[in-house]
């Protein structure tokens, strides 16, 4: 029988953490890695569930996970954020997978997300599959600051039983992440040699809105869908505006 460790990254998680931890109490081990900036007692909650709770400097998700994964001794690893949790159906499926000798080396798991308190069923979010379950020795995160994914050295499978994500409950929470991620994304583009053009600041945001709201039927999610799609378009605009601003400053220094 394959053993499984659940790796959980913990920032200020509030009332969301218990739901996450309760959904994986059946696992062989819980490895909780706490952001040192956590101030709401989430580390205390984690210690109620696990005797392996460590505080480690947070740079980005990929770096945090790649620091933790080599310390996991079980054959299998499942990665969760503190605001995510497993459905009962997914828990049963994962237990079947890790005990199956013919299982793949990694699995993409379907994720449904809440936005401002409502479950989003369209906007493209219904197609969200993330690599989260993998044989420990074969999986590592890409070295990226934004939207890094796990690369598995081996065969891949897909799990349709869902996990859930309680994402962005209000504007304050949204824009805390928004500022950090758009800056990281702009910096990553600049480091790759990309430079902002007028089309990036005009056509790209419009294209994102049309894709999410019309082509992927975000309008069926009501006002939540409209707000989500507008914010997604604004995120694209801000990323390229920050890229433009950085290249403008570099030219000013050079001149």
Short mmCIF file of C-alpha atoms in Angstrom, two decimals:
data_model
loop_
_atom_site.label_atom_id
_atom_site.label_comp_id
_atom_site.label_asym_id
_atom_site.label_seq_id
_atom_site.Cartn_x
_atom_site.Cartn_y
_atom_site.Cartn_z
CA UNK A 1 0.00 0.00 0.00
CA UNK A 2 1.36 3.41 -0.98
CA UNK A 3 1.82 6.00 1.73
CA UNK A 4 0.83 9.63 1.19
CA UNK A 5 2.00 12.92 2.68
CA UNK A 6 -0.13 16.03 2.22
CA UNK A 7 2.05 19.13 1.88
CA UNK A 8 0.10 22.22 2.96
CA UNK A 9 1.33 25.79 2.56
CA UNK A 10 -0.03 28.05 5.30
CA UNK A 11 -0.20 31.86 5.25
CA UNK A 12 -2.77 33.78 7.31
CA UNK A 13 -5.48 31.21 6.61
CA UNK A 14 -8.19 32.25 9.07
CA UNK A 15 -11.22 29.95 9.24
CA UNK A 16 -10.31 28.25 5.97
CA UNK A 17 -7.48 26.15 7.36
CA UNK A 18 -9.55 23.78 9.49
CA UNK A 19 -11.71 22.87 6.50
CA UNK A 20 -8.56 22.04 4.54
CA UNK A 21 -7.01 19.95 7.31
CA UNK A 22 -10.24 18.13 8.12
CA UNK A 23 -10.53 17.00 4.50
CA UNK A 24 -7.16 15.19 4.63
CA UNK A 25 -7.10 13.79 8.18
CA UNK A 26 -7.05 10.31 6.65
CA UNK A 27 -3.61 10.84 5.07
CA UNK A 28 -0.53 9.06 6.42
CA UNK A 29 1.18 12.37 7.21
CA UNK A 30 0.54 16.11 7.10
CA UNK A 31 3.54 18.37 6.46
CA UNK A 32 2.55 21.97 7.19
CA UNK A 33 4.91 24.74 6.04
CA UNK A 34 4.04 28.09 7.59
CA UNK A 35 4.88 31.51 6.17
CA UNK A 36 6.82 33.42 8.88
CA UNK A 37 4.58 36.44 8.25
CA UNK A 38 1.57 34.50 9.56
CA UNK A 39 0.05 36.35 12.52
CA UNK A 40 -3.48 34.96 12.93
CA UNK A 41 -2.64 31.76 14.81
CA UNK A 42 -2.85 29.47 11.79
CA UNK A 43 0.34 27.76 12.95
CA UNK A 44 -1.37 26.88 16.24
CA UNK A 45 -4.31 25.37 14.35
CA UNK A 46 -1.92 23.34 12.18
CA UNK A 47 -0.29 21.84 15.28
CA UNK A 48 -3.66 20.48 16.37
CA UNK A 49 -3.62 18.27 13.28
CA UNK A 50 0.05 17.52 12.69
CA UNK A 51 3.27 17.10 14.64
CA UNK A 52 5.23 18.26 11.61
CA UNK A 53 4.74 22.00 11.37
CA UNK A 54 7.69 24.15 10.31
CA UNK A 55 8.15 27.84 9.64
CA UNK A 56 10.11 28.68 6.50
CA UNK A 57 10.74 31.93 4.67
CA UNK A 58 8.26 32.38 1.83
CA UNK A 59 9.65 33.59 -1.50
CA UNK A 60 7.01 32.09 -3.78
CA UNK A 61 5.00 28.89 -3.95
CA UNK A 62 7.40 27.04 -6.22
CA UNK A 63 10.41 27.76 -4.02
CA UNK A 64 8.50 26.81 -0.87
CA UNK A 65 7.35 23.48 -2.30
CA UNK A 66 10.74 22.62 -3.81
CA UNK A 67 12.30 23.20 -0.41
CA UNK A 68 9.78 20.91 1.27
CA UNK A 69 9.33 18.04 -1.21
CA UNK A 70 12.83 16.51 -0.77
CA UNK A 71 12.05 16.18 2.96
CA UNK A 72 9.03 13.95 2.31
CA UNK A 73 9.71 10.24 2.79
CA UNK A 74 6.41 8.73 1.58
CA UNK A 75 5.97 7.40 -1.95
CA UNK A 76 3.23 9.91 -2.75
CA UNK A 77 2.76 13.64 -2.20
CA UNK A 78 -0.40 15.74 -2.45
CA UNK A 79 0.05 19.54 -2.45
CA UNK A 80 -2.68 21.80 -1.06
CA UNK A 81 -3.01 25.46 -0.20
CA UNK A 82 -4.68 26.38 3.08
CA UNK A 83 -7.76 27.72 1.25
CA UNK A 84 -8.32 24.45 -0.64
CA UNK A 85 -10.06 21.26 0.43
CA UNK A 86 -10.97 17.84 -0.95
CA UNK A 87 -14.44 16.54 -1.66
CA UNK A 88 -15.21 13.15 -0.06
CA UNK A 89 -15.28 11.63 -3.55
CA UNK A 90 -11.80 12.95 -4.29
CA UNK A 91 -10.46 11.62 -0.99
CA UNK A 92 -11.70 8.14 -1.90
CA UNK A 93 -10.25 8.37 -5.41
CA UNK A 94 -6.82 9.48 -4.17
CA UNK A 95 -6.70 6.61 -1.68
CA UNK A 96 -7.50 4.21 -4.51
CA UNK A 97 -4.79 5.71 -6.73
CA UNK A 98 -1.97 5.51 -4.19
CA UNK A 99 -2.82 1.88 -3.48
CA UNK A 100 -2.92 0.93 -7.16
CA UNK A 101 0.37 -0.63 -8.37
CA UNK A 102 -0.52 0.39 -11.94
CA UNK A 103 -1.13 4.05 -11.08
CA UNK A 104 0.43 6.84 -13.13
CA UNK A 105 3.30 8.89 -11.73
CA UNK A 106 1.28 12.09 -11.45
CA UNK A 107 -2.30 13.32 -11.69
CA UNK A 108 -4.08 16.51 -12.71
CA UNK A 109 -6.99 17.12 -10.35
CA UNK A 110 -10.08 19.12 -11.23
CA UNK A 111 -10.55 22.24 -9.11
CA UNK A 112 -13.69 24.31 -8.61
CA UNK A 113 -13.18 27.81 -7.21
CA UNK A 114 -15.28 30.29 -5.28
CA UNK A 115 -14.99 34.00 -6.05
CA UNK A 116 -16.36 36.59 -3.64
CA UNK A 117 -18.30 33.79 -1.95
CA UNK A 118 -19.89 32.23 -5.03
CA UNK A 119 -18.91 29.02 -6.81
CA UNK A 120 -17.89 29.93 -10.37
CA UNK A 121 -19.13 27.39 -12.92
CA UNK A 122 -18.01 29.11 -16.14
CA UNK A 123 -15.44 31.77 -17.19
CA UNK A 124 -13.04 28.92 -17.99
CA UNK A 125 -12.68 28.14 -14.31
CA UNK A 126 -14.70 24.97 -14.86
CA UNK A 127 -11.76 23.64 -16.93
CA UNK A 128 -9.20 24.13 -14.17
CA UNK A 129 -7.02 21.03 -13.72
CA UNK A 130 -3.87 21.21 -11.58
CA UNK A 131 -1.05 18.72 -11.05
CA UNK A 132 -1.20 18.13 -7.30
CA UNK A 133 -0.77 14.37 -6.75
CA UNK A 134 2.50 12.71 -7.72
CA UNK A 135 5.13 10.19 -6.75
CA UNK A 136 7.42 12.20 -4.50
CA UNK A 137 10.65 11.26 -6.24
CA UNK A 138 9.31 12.30 -9.64
CA UNK A 139 7.72 15.70 -9.08
CA UNK A 140 9.11 19.22 -8.67
CA UNK A 141 7.77 22.71 -9.33
CA UNK A 142 8.99 24.84 -12.21
CA UNK A 143 11.35 27.61 -11.14
CA UNK A 144 8.82 30.40 -11.71
CA UNK A 145 7.40 33.07 -9.44
CA UNK A 146 3.91 33.13 -10.97
CA UNK A 147 1.63 30.25 -11.98
CA UNK A 148 4.34 27.62 -11.57
CA UNK A 149 3.20 24.06 -12.14
CA UNK A 150 4.54 20.68 -11.04
CA UNK A 151 6.61 18.85 -13.62
CA UNK A 152 6.39 15.08 -13.29
CA UNK A 153 9.05 12.79 -14.72
CA UNK A 154 6.74 10.00 -15.83
CA UNK A 155 3.21 9.14 -16.89
CA UNK A 156 0.27 11.44 -16.21
CA UNK A 157 -3.38 10.80 -15.44
CA UNK A 158 -6.46 12.89 -14.71
CA UNK A 159 -8.89 12.89 -11.79
CA UNK A 160 -12.34 14.40 -12.29
CA UNK A 161 -13.54 14.15 -8.69
CA UNK A 162 -13.10 17.75 -7.50
CA UNK A 163 -11.14 19.71 -5.00
CA UNK A 164 -12.40 23.16 -4.01
CA UNK A 165 -10.73 26.55 -3.68
CA UNK A 166 -12.12 29.42 -1.61
CA UNK A 167 -10.47 32.16 -3.64
CA UNK A 168 -10.60 35.94 -3.07
CA UNK A 169 -13.44 36.64 -0.67
CA UNK A 170 -13.39 40.42 -1.13
CA UNK A 171 -11.63 43.23 -2.96
CA UNK A 172 -9.05 43.74 -0.22
CA UNK A 173 -7.91 40.14 -0.47
CA UNK A 174 -8.02 40.21 -4.27
CA UNK A 175 -5.84 43.28 -4.64
CA UNK A 176 -3.24 42.08 -2.11
CA UNK A 177 -2.50 39.17 -4.41
CA UNK A 178 -3.11 41.23 -7.55
CA UNK A 179 -0.28 43.67 -6.82
CA UNK A 180 2.27 40.98 -6.09
CA UNK A 181 1.38 38.69 -9.00
CA UNK A 182 1.19 41.40 -11.68
CA UNK A 183 4.60 42.71 -10.61
CA UNK A 184 6.14 39.24 -10.68
CA UNK A 185 4.58 38.53 -14.09
CA UNK A 186 5.85 41.82 -15.54
CA UNK A 187 9.34 41.18 -14.18
CA UNK A 188 9.34 37.66 -15.64
CA UNK A 189 8.41 39.03 -19.07
CA UNK A 190 11.11 41.70 -18.87
CA UNK A 191 13.75 39.13 -17.89
CA UNK A 192 12.78 37.07 -20.94
CA UNK A 193 13.37 40.07 -23.20
CA UNK A 194 9.71 40.92 -23.80
CA UNK A 195 8.76 44.58 -24.20
CA UNK A 196 5.28 46.06 -23.99
CA UNK A 197 3.58 47.27 -27.17
CA UNK A 198 0.40 49.25 -27.58
CA UNK A 199 -1.44 46.08 -28.56
CA UNK A 200 -0.51 44.49 -25.23
CA UNK A 201 -2.19 47.36 -23.39
CA UNK A 202 -5.31 47.44 -25.57
CA UNK A 203 -6.07 44.24 -27.44
CA UNK A 204 -4.84 41.72 -24.88
CA UNK A 205 -7.16 42.89 -22.04
CA UNK A 206 -10.13 43.01 -24.42
CA UNK A 207 -9.29 39.55 -25.70
CA UNK A 208 -9.15 38.18 -22.15
CA UNK A 209 -12.57 39.63 -21.34
CA UNK A 210 -14.18 38.32 -24.53
CA UNK A 211 -12.68 34.88 -24.01
CA UNK A 212 -13.86 34.55 -20.41
CA UNK A 213 -17.17 36.39 -20.51
CA UNK A 214 -18.50 35.41 -23.95
CA UNK A 215 -16.65 32.37 -25.29
CA UNK A 216 -16.45 30.63 -21.93
CA UNK A 217 -19.89 31.88 -20.89
CA UNK A 218 -18.93 33.91 -17.86
CA UNK A 219 -22.22 35.78 -18.27
CA UNK A 220 -23.96 32.68 -16.87
CA UNK A 221 -22.28 33.37 -13.52
CA UNK A 222 -24.23 36.61 -13.19
CA UNK A 223 -22.68 39.69 -11.62
CA UNK A 224 -19.94 37.59 -10.02
CA UNK A 225 -18.94 36.43 -13.48
CA UNK A 226 -18.96 39.97 -14.87
CA UNK A 227 -16.80 41.32 -12.04
CA UNK A 228 -14.40 38.39 -12.31
CA UNK A 229 -13.95 38.82 -16.08
CA UNK A 230 -13.42 42.58 -15.82
CA UNK A 231 -10.84 42.09 -13.06
CA UNK A 232 -9.09 39.41 -15.13
CA UNK A 233 -8.86 41.82 -18.08
CA UNK A 234 -7.59 44.55 -15.78
CA UNK A 235 -4.95 42.15 -14.46
CA UNK A 236 -3.68 41.62 -18.02
CA UNK A 237 -3.60 45.38 -18.60
CA UNK A 238 -1.75 46.00 -15.33
CA UNK A 239 0.85 43.33 -16.04
CA UNK A 240 1.77 44.92 -19.37
CA UNK A 241 1.50 48.45 -17.96
CA UNK A 242 4.04 47.49 -15.31
CA UNK A 243 6.24 45.99 -18.01
CA UNK A 244 5.98 49.23 -20.01
CA UNK A 245 6.79 51.31 -16.94
CA UNK A 246 9.86 49.24 -16.13
CA UNK A 247 11.24 49.50 -19.67
CA UNK A 248 10.50 53.26 -19.69
CA UNK A 249 12.45 53.70 -16.45
CA UNK A 250 15.36 51.70 -17.85
CA UNK A 251 15.44 53.97 -20.91
CA UNK A 252 15.40 57.05 -18.65
CA UNK A 253 18.35 55.74 -16.68
CA UNK A 254 20.18 54.88 -19.86
CA UNK A 255 19.53 58.32 -21.31
#
